[in-house]
Amino acid sequence: MDVLINVFVALHIIGIASLLGGFLTQMKAMSEGTARFNPAMLHGALTMLITGVALVGLNQADDQTVNNVKIGIKMAVLVVILALVYVKRDDERVEKPLFGAVGGLTTVNILIATIWT
């Protein structure tokens, strides 16, 4: 079970890397007002959602303690990110505040995952 959990943790990290990497590569375009949500950001957010739900299930099946409040907050933040990216995925330009919000919320999600014990 530990190997399976570790595989899903790795996939979860790949998802966050895709989402944050997609944001960071658009930073210059954001300052110019031409940033847009790329497919890597959408796929990263979806990967995070699927692997996160799987991780909760696997950890509960393995009789490990899961902090449901922490997971609920992380999922709520991720759903907001996913909704913003999904709705605006076909737009040629995304407004700076909206694009910045996705980067900020992604960072908040990372901080919740790593700092909240």
XYZ file of N, CA, C and O in Angstrom:
468
model
N 0.822 -1.185 0.000
C 0.000 0.000 0.000
C 0.874 1.260 0.000
O 0.509 2.250 -0.618
N 2.014 1.188 0.696
C 2.898 2.357 0.767
C 3.427 2.748 -0.606
O 3.545 3.936 -0.918
N 3.743 1.768 -1.417
C 4.247 2.057 -2.764
C 3.171 2.762 -3.582
O 3.444 3.754 -4.273
N 1.939 2.284 -3.499
C 0.836 2.892 -4.242
C 0.593 4.331 -3.781
O 0.401 5.235 -4.602
N 0.629 4.552 -2.477
C 0.461 5.911 -1.944
C 1.580 6.810 -2.452
O 1.328 7.951 -2.878
N 2.809 6.319 -2.447
C 3.940 7.123 -2.921
C 3.835 7.438 -4.407
O 4.231 8.522 -4.838
N 3.311 6.515 -5.195
C 3.104 6.775 -6.626
C 2.094 7.911 -6.798
O 2.305 8.833 -7.603
N 1.015 7.876 -6.024
C 0.017 8.938 -6.135
C 0.536 10.270 -5.597
O 0.162 11.327 -6.111
N 1.386 10.242 -4.590
C 2.021 11.475 -4.111
C 2.892 12.069 -5.220
O 2.860 13.280 -5.475
N 3.649 11.217 -5.897
C 4.493 11.692 -7.001
C 3.637 12.293 -8.110
O 3.960 13.360 -8.651
N 2.543 11.640 -8.467
C 1.649 12.175 -9.498
C 1.009 13.493 -9.052
O 0.811 14.406 -9.867
N 0.709 13.601 -7.767
C 0.139 14.840 -7.220
C 1.153 15.980 -7.343
O 0.795 17.099 -7.721
N 2.406 15.693 -7.061
C 3.466 16.696 -7.178
C 3.672 17.084 -8.645
O 3.895 18.263 -8.956
N 3.583 16.132 -9.547
C 3.681 16.439 -10.976
C 2.538 17.362 -11.395
O 2.736 18.305 -12.166
N 1.345 17.129 -10.862
C 0.203 17.998 -11.166
C 0.426 19.423 -10.683
O 0.170 20.383 -11.419
N 0.930 19.582 -9.460
C 1.169 20.931 -8.934
C 2.295 21.600 -9.707
O 2.248 22.814 -9.953
N 3.280 20.822 -10.122
C 4.377 21.387 -10.918
C 3.861 21.881 -12.265
O 4.278 22.938 -12.753
N 2.949 21.142 -12.853
C 2.374 21.547 -14.138
C 1.550 22.829 -13.987
O 1.660 23.750 -14.802
N 0.746 22.893 -12.943
C -0.075 24.084 -12.707
C 0.790 25.301 -12.402
O 0.640 26.358 -13.026
N 1.714 25.164 -11.480
C 2.558 26.295 -11.108
C 3.528 26.647 -12.228
O 3.787 27.824 -12.489
N 4.064 25.641 -12.906
C 4.972 25.895 -14.022
C 4.284 26.632 -15.155
O 4.856 27.547 -15.758
N 3.030 26.243 -15.448
C 2.265 26.953 -16.471
C 2.048 28.409 -16.097
O 2.099 29.299 -16.954
N 1.822 28.649 -14.814
C 1.656 30.031 -14.339
C 2.969 30.800 -14.464
O 2.990 31.924 -14.980
N 4.054 30.208 -13.994
C 5.336 30.913 -13.980
C 5.842 31.224 -15.390
O 6.475 32.259 -15.596
N 5.574 30.351 -16.346
C 6.014 30.629 -17.712
C 5.239 31.777 -18.350
O 5.693 32.337 -19.343
N 4.116 32.130 -17.777
C 3.288 33.211 -18.311
C 3.480 34.534 -17.557
O 2.769 35.506 -17.824
N 4.420 34.584 -16.625
C 4.604 35.797 -15.822
C 4.935 37.015 -16.680
O 4.392 38.097 -16.470
N 5.817 36.873 -17.651
C 6.162 38.000 -18.514
C 4.944 38.418 -19.333
O 4.663 39.610 -19.479
N 4.219 37.441 -19.849
C 3.013 37.744 -20.623
C 1.965 38.410 -19.737
O 1.220 39.272 -20.194
N 1.913 38.036 -18.447
C 0.959 38.661 -17.532
C 1.277 40.145 -17.376
O 0.372 40.983 -17.388
N 2.555 40.477 -17.265
C 2.921 41.889 -17.113
C 2.597 42.684 -18.378
O 2.347 43.882 -18.312
N 2.592 42.004 -19.528
C 2.250 42.662 -20.791
C 0.741 42.629 -21.075
O 0.286 43.233 -22.047
N -0.005 41.893 -20.249
C -1.451 41.806 -20.435
C -1.889 40.787 -21.468
O -3.016 40.833 -21.942
N -0.997 39.857 -21.823
C -1.334 38.859 -22.848
C -1.324 37.433 -22.301
O -1.293 36.479 -23.084
N -1.350 37.279 -20.992
C -1.310 35.944 -20.400
C -2.598 35.189 -20.693
O -3.670 35.780 -20.842
N -2.468 33.882 -20.785
C -3.634 33.022 -20.957
C -3.375 31.712 -20.237
O -2.237 31.350 -19.970
N -4.447 31.017 -19.918
C -4.326 29.727 -19.266
C -4.001 28.684 -20.324
O -4.728 28.542 -21.296
N -2.905 27.973 -20.138
C -2.509 26.969 -21.116
C -2.997 25.587 -20.682
O -3.387 25.385 -19.532
N -3.005 24.621 -21.601
C -3.503 23.288 -21.264
C -2.766 22.630 -20.097
O -3.369 21.860 -19.341
N -1.485 22.929 -19.937
C -0.733 22.340 -18.822
C -1.342 22.733 -17.484
O -1.365 21.925 -16.540
N -1.847 23.947 -17.384
C -2.444 24.405 -16.136
C -3.737 23.653 -15.846
O -3.980 23.221 -14.716
N -4.560 23.479 -16.863
C -5.812 22.737 -16.688
C -5.528 21.281 -16.342
O -6.105 20.730 -15.396
N -4.623 20.660 -17.067
C -4.317 19.253 -16.812
C -3.646 19.063 -15.461
O -3.882 18.053 -14.788
N -2.827 20.018 -15.053
C -2.207 19.939 -13.733
C -3.230 20.014 -12.625
O -3.176 19.254 -11.650
N -4.201 20.930 -12.764
C -5.248 21.055 -11.747
C -6.111 19.800 -11.692
O -6.468 19.319 -10.606
N -6.445 19.245 -12.849
C -7.232 18.002 -12.875
C -6.454 16.838 -12.268
O -7.018 16.027 -11.522
N -5.170 16.777 -12.569
C -4.325 15.724 -11.999
C -4.275 15.841 -10.485
O -4.373 14.846 -9.763
N -4.148 17.072 -9.998
C -4.138 17.280 -8.550
C -5.444 16.834 -7.913
O -5.433 16.212 -6.846
N -6.557 17.151 -8.530
C -7.862 16.784 -7.972
C -8.010 15.269 -7.909
O -8.365 14.709 -6.861
N -7.724 14.599 -9.005
C -7.900 13.143 -9.066
C -6.951 12.436 -8.112
O -7.359 11.554 -7.336
N -5.677 12.818 -8.127
C -4.717 12.154 -7.253
C -4.946 12.505 -5.789
O -4.723 11.668 -4.914
N -5.411 13.717 -5.514
C -5.705 14.100 -4.135
C -6.842 13.283 -3.545
O -6.755 12.802 -2.406
N -7.905 13.105 -4.324
C -9.024 12.280 -3.859
C -8.556 10.834 -3.664
O -8.902 10.183 -2.671
N -7.748 10.334 -4.601
C -7.226 8.972 -4.474
C -6.349 8.832 -3.231
O -6.416 7.812 -2.523
N -5.534 9.836 -2.942
C -4.663 9.783 -1.766
C -5.461 9.737 -0.465
O -5.107 8.998 0.460
N -6.527 10.513 -0.400
C -7.364 10.476 0.804
C -7.953 9.083 0.978
O -7.918 8.503 2.074
N -8.474 8.525 -0.100
C -9.046 7.181 -0.021
C -8.017 6.124 0.348
O -8.285 5.248 1.182
N -6.838 6.200 -0.266
C -5.790 5.223 0.033
C -5.310 5.337 1.474
O -5.065 4.325 2.146
N -5.162 6.562 1.959
C -4.718 6.742 3.345
C -5.763 6.255 4.335
O -5.426 5.651 5.354
N -7.028 6.494 4.052
C -8.076 5.996 4.941
C -8.159 4.475 4.885
O -8.383 3.823 5.903
N -7.977 3.902 3.710
C -7.992 2.445 3.577
C -6.820 1.805 4.318
O -6.908 0.668 4.772
N -5.727 2.543 4.439
C -4.535 2.062 5.137
C -4.586 2.390 6.632
O -3.589 2.249 7.331
N -5.746 2.831 7.121
C -5.964 3.184 8.536
C -5.038 4.280 9.034
O -4.648 4.304 10.198
N -4.679 5.204 8.148
C -3.898 6.362 8.555
C -4.850 7.516 8.855
O -5.930 7.619 8.280
N -4.442 8.397 9.732
C -5.261 9.543 10.101
C -5.218 10.574 8.986
O -4.149 10.911 8.473
N -6.390 11.089 8.618
C -6.505 12.121 7.591
C -7.137 13.348 8.240
O -8.177 13.247 8.881
N -6.498 14.504 8.081
C -7.033 15.755 8.605
C -8.077 16.268 7.614
O -7.742 16.910 6.616
N -9.339 15.976 7.891
C -10.402 16.295 6.944
C -10.611 17.792 6.756
O -11.007 18.224 5.672
N -10.332 18.589 7.779
C -10.473 20.048 7.645
C -9.430 20.568 6.654
O -9.744 21.337 5.742
N -8.198 20.134 6.820
C -7.117 20.535 5.921
C -7.426 20.097 4.492
O -7.302 20.896 3.547
N -7.839 18.867 4.315
C -8.142 18.349 2.983
C -9.324 19.096 2.382
O -9.331 19.411 1.186
N -10.320 19.411 3.194
C -11.482 20.162 2.696
C -11.101 21.552 2.209
O -11.578 22.003 1.167
N -10.241 22.226 2.951
C -9.800 23.571 2.545
C -8.961 23.479 1.274
O -9.144 24.271 0.337
N -8.044 22.506 1.223
C -7.229 22.341 0.015
C -8.100 22.038 -1.200
O -7.863 22.561 -2.287
N -9.125 21.218 -1.015
C -9.997 20.879 -2.136
C -10.814 22.095 -2.569
O -10.996 22.323 -3.772
N -11.282 22.884 -1.614
C -12.047 24.085 -1.961
C -11.187 25.060 -2.772
O -11.640 25.612 -3.779
N -9.947 25.255 -2.335
C -9.028 26.138 -3.071
C -8.783 25.585 -4.474
O -8.813 26.319 -5.469
N -8.576 24.280 -4.572
C -8.320 23.656 -5.871
C -9.533 23.743 -6.786
O -9.390 23.969 -7.990
N -10.721 23.601 -6.238
C -11.932 23.716 -7.068
C -12.067 25.128 -7.621
O -12.445 25.311 -8.785
N -11.727 26.133 -6.830
C -11.754 27.513 -7.327
C -10.733 27.687 -8.448
O -11.035 28.263 -9.498
N -9.527 27.176 -8.250
C -8.491 27.254 -9.287
C -8.972 26.564 -10.552
O -8.886 27.121 -11.657
N -9.481 25.361 -10.393
C -9.936 24.575 -11.542
C -11.076 25.269 -12.272
O -11.096 25.318 -13.508
N -12.002 25.860 -11.530
C -13.123 26.568 -12.164
C -12.623 27.770 -12.964
O -13.061 27.983 -14.103
N -11.710 28.550 -12.389
C -11.182 29.716 -13.092
C -10.443 29.316 -14.366
O -10.657 29.904 -15.430
N -9.602 28.307 -14.257
C -8.829 27.869 -15.425
C -9.748 27.269 -16.481
O -9.606 27.537 -17.671
N -10.722 26.471 -16.059
C -11.620 25.814 -17.011
C -12.489 26.827 -17.758
O -12.643 26.746 -18.973
N -13.049 27.773 -17.036
C -13.948 28.753 -17.656
C -13.201 29.657 -18.626
O -13.713 30.001 -19.693
N -11.987 30.030 -18.290
C -11.225 30.983 -19.104
C -10.188 30.327 -20.015
O -9.360 31.001 -20.608
N -10.237 29.015 -20.172
C -9.193 28.300 -20.911
C -9.114 28.668 -22.384
O -8.064 28.576 -22.996
N -10.220 29.097 -22.999
C -10.228 29.412 -24.426
C -10.054 30.905 -24.717
O -9.978 31.288 -25.879
N -9.992 31.733 -23.672
C -9.827 33.169 -23.876
C -8.413 33.476 -24.363
O -7.441 32.871 -23.912
N -8.317 34.410 -25.297
C -7.006 34.815 -25.808
C -6.183 35.537 -24.757
O -4.957 35.440 -24.740
N -6.857 36.288 -23.900
C -6.188 37.016 -22.824
C -6.976 36.852 -21.544
O -8.192 36.852 -21.558
N -6.248 36.723 -20.454
C -6.872 36.650 -19.133
C -6.434 37.884 -18.365
O -5.261 38.258 -18.394
N -7.358 38.516 -17.675
C -7.059 39.729 -16.919
C -5.985 39.432 -15.872
O -5.939 38.355 -15.283
N -5.140 40.426 -15.626
C -4.043 40.271 -14.673
C -4.511 39.818 -13.292
O -3.927 38.892 -12.721
N -5.549 40.450 -12.716
C -5.962 40.021 -11.368
C -6.430 38.565 -11.333
O -6.136 37.843 -10.377
N -7.120 38.145 -12.356
C -7.612 36.774 -12.412
C -6.458 35.790 -12.566
O -6.399 34.760 -11.885
N -5.534 36.119 -13.445
C -4.378 35.253 -13.652
C -3.518 35.206 -12.387
O -3.053 34.139 -11.980
N -3.323 36.353 -11.761
C -2.570 36.408 -10.510
C -3.246 35.641 -9.386
O -2.575 35.043 -8.546
N -4.572 35.646 -9.380
C -5.313 34.908 -8.362
C -5.034 33.413 -8.457
O -4.893 32.735 -7.431
N -4.954 32.904 -9.672
C -4.662 31.477 -9.844
C -3.265 31.157 -9.300
O -3.078 30.162 -8.601
N -2.288 31.996 -9.594
C -0.946 31.784 -9.060
C -0.914 31.898 -7.544
O -0.265 31.094 -6.862
N -1.628 32.875 -7.016
C -1.683 33.045 -5.564
C -2.374 31.887 -4.868
O -1.900 31.389 -3.836
N -3.491 31.441 -5.424
C -4.211 30.318 -4.826
C -3.402 29.020 -4.922
O -3.450 28.188 -4.011
N -2.664 28.863 -6.002
C -1.796 27.688 -6.134
C -0.729 27.704 -5.052
O -0.454 26.681 -4.406
N -0.146 28.862 -4.818
C 0.867 29.002 -3.772
C 0.261 28.748 -2.396
O 0.870 28.072 -1.559
N -0.943 29.268 -2.161
C -1.629 29.024 -0.888
C -1.847 27.529 -0.688
O -1.640 27.004 0.412
N -2.249 26.840 -1.733
C -2.480 25.398 -1.630
C -1.191 24.656 -1.287
O -1.198 23.718 -0.479
N -0.092 25.077 -1.877
C 1.201 24.455 -1.565
C 1.574 24.712 -0.101
O 2.029 23.814 0.616
N 1.360 25.948 0.344
C 1.691 26.284 1.737
C 0.824 25.528 2.735
O 1.309 25.094 3.774
N -0.456 25.384 2.426
C -1.333 24.603 3.306
C -0.836 23.169 3.394
O -0.796 22.574 4.478
N -0.448 22.599 2.265
C 0.002 21.213 2.239
C 1.293 21.016 3.038
O 1.466 19.988 3.694
N 2.179 21.994 3.001
C 3.494 21.793 3.603
C 3.611 22.332 5.025
O 4.339 21.748 5.835
N 2.910 23.405 5.330
C 3.081 24.022 6.656
C 2.081 23.484 7.690
O 2.428 23.289 8.842
N 0.850 23.253 7.254
C -0.183 22.786 8.170
C 0.103 21.330 8.539
O 0.040 20.446 7.699
N 0.404 21.097 9.818
C 0.693 19.728 10.251
C -0.359 19.192 11.162
O -1.105 19.866 11.774
